[in-house]
């Protein structure tokens, strides 16, 4: 089962919204279908009603990432468990897409997408993928970007659990902002030191000189 592939469903959905920037790209049937990818049969079953339902699932998935990012791992697990209960998965053995050197199917598990509606199918896959990732790597591997105002979700796959940003772009922006902040602080401290020295000289009496 392709763990990274399924857990990415949750990340893709959560990141259709940027709350701090008041941006939301999940506004149409086509936008919902893009989340599935072109190869998914479930994407063709998306209706107008799924737009609202997807937004609801998105809020609940973001709450999982938020809890994990804030160190509330038990809370994150509880929220994720509620999604798993509401949107159960349908595991299925597949092998038709992958053949070995002798032309035999490479049997593997995948999550079938044939529930009652498109939202239920996507939510089941996203929640199960996230659950696999959490149990395999830990809740602290679920994070939200630290580059303000971006709060995109990400899955930390670094070897030393060091990831803090959703992308190289955000990491660069945060580093530049931190560098400029340090330079401003250094300049302010140098100015205060200069003023203190001048003030000390001016306060010295003629006798002291």
mmCIF file of N, CA and C in Angstrom, residues 44-111:
data_model
loop_
_atom_site.group_PDB
_atom_site.id
_atom_site.type_symbol
_atom_site.label_atom_id
_atom_site.label_comp_id
_atom_site.label_asym_id
_atom_site.label_seq_id
_atom_site.Cartn_x
_atom_site.Cartn_y
_atom_site.Cartn_z
ATOM 1 N N UNK A 44 -15.370 11.470 -11.344
ATOM 2 C CA UNK A 44 -16.477 11.674 -12.289
ATOM 3 C C UNK A 44 -17.832 11.683 -11.595
ATOM 4 N N UNK A 45 -17.853 11.279 -10.305
ATOM 5 C CA UNK A 45 -19.116 11.249 -9.568
ATOM 6 C C UNK A 45 -19.326 12.504 -8.723
ATOM 7 N N UNK A 46 -18.410 13.443 -8.795
ATOM 8 C CA UNK A 46 -18.521 14.665 -7.998
ATOM 9 C C UNK A 46 -19.713 15.499 -8.457
ATOM 10 N N UNK A 47 -20.478 16.011 -7.503
ATOM 11 C CA UNK A 47 -21.616 16.884 -7.790
ATOM 12 C C UNK A 47 -21.449 18.193 -7.020
ATOM 13 N N UNK A 48 -22.349 19.128 -7.263
ATOM 14 C CA UNK A 48 -22.300 20.416 -6.558
ATOM 15 C C UNK A 48 -22.362 20.232 -5.042
ATOM 16 N N UNK A 49 -23.103 19.229 -4.592
ATOM 17 C CA UNK A 49 -23.245 18.997 -3.147
ATOM 18 C C UNK A 49 -21.913 18.620 -2.511
ATOM 19 N N UNK A 50 -21.021 18.038 -3.291
ATOM 20 C CA UNK A 50 -19.731 17.612 -2.740
ATOM 21 C C UNK A 50 -18.833 18.797 -2.382
ATOM 22 N N UNK A 51 -19.044 19.943 -3.012
ATOM 23 C CA UNK A 51 -18.204 21.108 -2.707
ATOM 24 C C UNK A 51 -18.346 21.480 -1.237
ATOM 25 N N UNK A 52 -19.581 21.565 -0.760
ATOM 26 C CA UNK A 52 -19.824 21.892 0.648
ATOM 27 C C UNK A 52 -19.341 20.776 1.562
ATOM 28 N N UNK A 53 -19.600 19.531 1.172
ATOM 29 C CA UNK A 53 -19.174 18.401 1.998
ATOM 30 C C UNK A 53 -17.656 18.326 2.098
ATOM 31 N N UNK A 54 -16.964 18.601 1.011
ATOM 32 C CA UNK A 54 -15.502 18.583 1.027
ATOM 33 C C UNK A 54 -14.958 19.655 1.968
ATOM 34 N N UNK A 55 -15.594 20.818 1.983
ATOM 35 C CA UNK A 55 -15.137 21.881 2.877
ATOM 36 C C UNK A 55 -15.272 21.465 4.331
ATOM 37 N N UNK A 56 -16.331 20.737 4.645
ATOM 38 C CA UNK A 56 -16.530 20.265 6.016
ATOM 39 C C UNK A 56 -15.436 19.280 6.410
ATOM 40 N N UNK A 57 -15.132 18.340 5.531
ATOM 41 C CA UNK A 57 -14.066 17.373 5.806
ATOM 42 C C UNK A 57 -12.728 18.093 5.913
ATOM 43 N N UNK A 58 -12.528 19.085 5.082
ATOM 44 C CA UNK A 58 -11.289 19.861 5.118
ATOM 45 C C UNK A 58 -11.076 20.503 6.488
ATOM 46 N N UNK A 59 -12.114 21.083 7.052
ATOM 47 C CA UNK A 59 -11.999 21.705 8.377
ATOM 48 C C UNK A 59 -11.596 20.686 9.434
ATOM 49 N N UNK A 60 -12.145 19.494 9.336
ATOM 50 C CA UNK A 60 -11.850 18.458 10.318
ATOM 51 C C UNK A 60 -10.422 17.922 10.153
ATOM 52 N N UNK A 61 -9.968 17.818 8.919
ATOM 53 C CA UNK A 61 -8.589 17.387 8.689
ATOM 54 C C UNK A 61 -7.593 18.445 9.157
ATOM 55 N N UNK A 62 -7.916 19.710 8.916
ATOM 56 C CA UNK A 62 -7.034 20.778 9.393
ATOM 57 C C UNK A 62 -6.950 20.749 10.918
ATOM 58 N N UNK A 63 -8.047 20.434 11.572
ATOM 59 C CA UNK A 63 -8.041 20.354 13.036
ATOM 60 C C UNK A 63 -7.080 19.264 13.510
ATOM 61 N N UNK A 64 -6.969 18.176 12.749
ATOM 62 C CA UNK A 64 -6.018 17.114 13.093
ATOM 63 C C UNK A 64 -4.591 17.650 13.020
ATOM 64 N N UNK A 65 -4.264 18.331 11.923
ATOM 65 C CA UNK A 65 -2.926 18.904 11.753
ATOM 66 C C UNK A 65 -2.638 19.961 12.817
ATOM 67 N N UNK A 66 -3.640 20.771 13.140
ATOM 68 C CA UNK A 66 -3.455 21.824 14.142
ATOM 69 C C UNK A 66 -3.144 21.229 15.507
ATOM 70 N N UNK A 67 -3.911 20.220 15.891
ATOM 71 C CA UNK A 67 -3.683 19.576 17.185
ATOM 72 C C UNK A 67 -2.288 18.960 17.245
ATOM 73 N N UNK A 68 -1.902 18.271 16.175
ATOM 74 C CA UNK A 68 -0.576 17.646 16.142
ATOM 75 C C UNK A 68 0.516 18.699 16.186
ATOM 76 N N UNK A 69 0.329 19.791 15.454
ATOM 77 C CA UNK A 69 1.325 20.860 15.404
ATOM 78 C C UNK A 69 1.494 21.532 16.763
ATOM 79 N N UNK A 70 0.429 21.574 17.543
ATOM 80 C CA UNK A 70 0.466 22.199 18.864
ATOM 81 C C UNK A 70 0.899 21.221 19.957
ATOM 82 N N UNK A 71 1.226 20.002 19.578
ATOM 83 C CA UNK A 71 1.695 19.017 20.542
ATOM 84 C C UNK A 71 0.595 18.210 21.214
ATOM 85 N N UNK A 72 -0.649 18.425 20.808
ATOM 86 C CA UNK A 72 -1.769 17.683 21.382
ATOM 87 C C UNK A 72 -1.978 16.418 20.563
ATOM 88 N N UNK A 73 -1.103 15.444 20.748
ATOM 89 C CA UNK A 73 -1.138 14.246 19.925
ATOM 90 C C UNK A 73 -2.365 13.389 20.201
ATOM 91 N N UNK A 74 -2.786 13.320 21.450
ATOM 92 C CA UNK A 74 -3.989 12.554 21.775
ATOM 93 C C UNK A 74 -5.210 13.181 21.116
ATOM 94 N N UNK A 75 -5.267 14.516 21.133
ATOM 95 C CA UNK A 75 -6.373 15.211 20.480
ATOM 96 C C UNK A 75 -6.380 14.950 18.994
ATOM 97 N N UNK A 76 -5.202 14.940 18.378
ATOM 98 C CA UNK A 76 -5.101 14.683 16.942
ATOM 99 C C UNK A 76 -5.612 13.283 16.610
ATOM 100 N N UNK A 77 -5.238 12.321 17.433
ATOM 101 C CA UNK A 77 -5.674 10.938 17.212
ATOM 102 C C UNK A 77 -7.185 10.819 17.388
ATOM 103 N N UNK A 78 -7.729 11.466 18.395
ATOM 104 C CA UNK A 78 -9.180 11.411 18.622
ATOM 105 C C UNK A 78 -9.941 11.995 17.434
ATOM 106 N N UNK A 79 -9.462 13.130 16.916
ATOM 107 C CA UNK A 79 -10.117 13.753 15.767
ATOM 108 C C UNK A 79 -10.027 12.866 14.534
ATOM 109 N N UNK A 80 -8.875 12.247 14.359
ATOM 110 C CA UNK A 80 -8.696 11.364 13.202
ATOM 111 C C UNK A 80 -9.537 10.102 13.336
ATOM 112 N N UNK A 81 -9.633 9.577 14.543
ATOM 113 C CA UNK A 81 -10.470 8.394 14.762
ATOM 114 C C UNK A 81 -11.932 8.668 14.436
ATOM 115 N N UNK A 82 -12.397 9.869 14.728
ATOM 116 C CA UNK A 82 -13.792 10.201 14.422
ATOM 117 C C UNK A 82 -14.031 10.202 12.916
ATOM 118 N N UNK A 83 -13.037 10.626 12.162
ATOM 119 C CA UNK A 83 -13.150 10.583 10.699
ATOM 120 C C UNK A 83 -13.130 9.144 10.188
ATOM 121 N N UNK A 84 -12.266 8.323 10.788
ATOM 122 C CA UNK A 84 -12.178 6.924 10.363
ATOM 123 C C UNK A 84 -13.482 6.177 10.629
ATOM 124 N N UNK A 85 -14.138 6.516 11.743
ATOM 125 C CA UNK A 85 -15.416 5.873 12.058
ATOM 126 C C UNK A 85 -16.514 6.300 11.100
ATOM 127 N N UNK A 86 -16.497 7.579 10.752
ATOM 128 C CA UNK A 86 -17.548 8.106 9.866
ATOM 129 C C UNK A 86 -17.323 7.722 8.408
ATOM 130 N N UNK A 87 -16.051 7.598 8.028
ATOM 131 C CA UNK A 87 -15.730 7.284 6.635
ATOM 132 C C UNK A 87 -14.839 6.040 6.575
ATOM 133 N N UNK A 88 -15.426 4.857 6.745
ATOM 134 C CA UNK A 88 -14.626 3.623 6.714
ATOM 135 C C UNK A 88 -14.086 3.348 5.310
ATOM 136 N N UNK A 89 -12.952 2.693 5.262
ATOM 137 C CA UNK A 89 -12.314 2.395 3.979
ATOM 138 C C UNK A 89 -12.750 1.029 3.467
ATOM 139 N N UNK A 90 -12.480 0.808 2.185
ATOM 140 C CA UNK A 90 -12.745 -0.477 1.564
ATOM 141 C C UNK A 90 -11.444 -1.009 0.973
ATOM 142 N N UNK A 91 -10.651 -1.737 1.761
ATOM 143 C CA UNK A 91 -9.389 -2.255 1.228
ATOM 144 C C UNK A 91 -9.645 -3.301 0.151
ATOM 145 N N UNK A 92 -8.772 -3.339 -0.831
ATOM 146 C CA UNK A 92 -8.964 -4.251 -1.954
ATOM 147 C C UNK A 92 -7.598 -4.678 -2.494
ATOM 148 N N UNK A 93 -7.490 -5.960 -2.884
ATOM 149 C CA UNK A 93 -6.256 -6.446 -3.485
ATOM 150 C C UNK A 93 -6.270 -6.106 -4.967
ATOM 151 N N UNK A 94 -5.170 -5.536 -5.419
ATOM 152 C CA UNK A 94 -5.075 -5.151 -6.824
ATOM 153 C C UNK A 94 -3.715 -5.574 -7.368
ATOM 154 N N UNK A 95 -3.652 -5.715 -8.684
ATOM 155 C CA UNK A 95 -2.384 -6.071 -9.301
ATOM 156 C C UNK A 95 -2.385 -5.859 -10.791
ATOM 157 N N UNK A 96 -3.501 -5.338 -11.290
ATOM 158 C CA UNK A 96 -3.653 -5.212 -12.737
ATOM 159 C C UNK A 96 -2.744 -4.152 -13.350
ATOM 160 N N UNK A 97 -2.292 -3.203 -12.541
ATOM 161 C CA UNK A 97 -1.457 -2.116 -13.077
ATOM 162 C C UNK A 97 0.032 -2.421 -12.997
ATOM 163 N N UNK A 98 0.435 -3.426 -12.226
ATOM 164 C CA UNK A 98 1.853 -3.694 -12.009
ATOM 165 C C UNK A 98 2.160 -5.171 -12.288
ATOM 166 N N UNK A 99 3.093 -5.426 -13.192
ATOM 167 C CA UNK A 99 3.488 -6.784 -13.537
ATOM 168 C C UNK A 99 4.965 -6.982 -13.223
ATOM 169 N N UNK A 100 5.319 -8.202 -12.817
ATOM 170 C CA UNK A 100 6.721 -8.476 -12.556
ATOM 171 C C UNK A 100 7.437 -8.854 -13.851
ATOM 172 N N UNK A 101 8.692 -9.310 -13.736
ATOM 173 C CA UNK A 101 9.492 -9.610 -14.922
ATOM 174 C C UNK A 101 8.901 -10.740 -15.760
ATOM 175 N N UNK A 102 8.098 -11.584 -15.147
ATOM 176 C CA UNK A 102 7.492 -12.705 -15.867
ATOM 177 C C UNK A 102 6.057 -12.425 -16.292
ATOM 178 N N UNK A 103 5.645 -11.180 -16.136
ATOM 179 C CA UNK A 103 4.305 -10.796 -16.569
ATOM 180 C C UNK A 103 3.205 -11.136 -15.599
ATOM 181 N N UNK A 104 3.567 -11.499 -14.383
ATOM 182 C CA UNK A 104 2.554 -11.812 -13.368
ATOM 183 C C UNK A 104 2.216 -10.561 -12.554
ATOM 184 N N UNK A 105 0.983 -10.476 -12.096
ATOM 185 C CA UNK A 105 0.584 -9.279 -11.324
ATOM 186 C C UNK A 105 1.391 -9.149 -10.040
ATOM 187 N N UNK A 106 1.765 -7.917 -9.698
ATOM 188 C CA UNK A 106 2.381 -7.628 -8.409
ATOM 189 C C UNK A 106 1.239 -7.286 -7.446
ATOM 190 N N UNK A 107 0.760 -8.268 -6.733
ATOM 191 C CA UNK A 107 -0.396 -8.059 -5.865
ATOM 192 C C UNK A 107 -0.053 -7.091 -4.737
ATOM 193 N N UNK A 108 -0.967 -6.165 -4.495
ATOM 194 C CA UNK A 108 -0.758 -5.191 -3.432
ATOM 195 C C UNK A 108 -2.121 -4.715 -2.941
ATOM 196 N N UNK A 109 -2.122 -4.074 -1.776
ATOM 197 C CA UNK A 109 -3.358 -3.539 -1.219
ATOM 198 C C UNK A 109 -3.548 -2.096 -1.671
ATOM 199 N N UNK A 110 -4.780 -1.749 -1.955
ATOM 200 C CA UNK A 110 -5.089 -0.344 -2.180
ATOM 201 C C UNK A 110 -6.484 -0.070 -1.659
ATOM 202 N N UNK A 111 -6.825 1.191 -1.501
ATOM 203 C CA UNK A 111 -8.121 1.566 -0.940
ATOM 204 C C UNK A 111 -9.102 1.829 -2.067
#
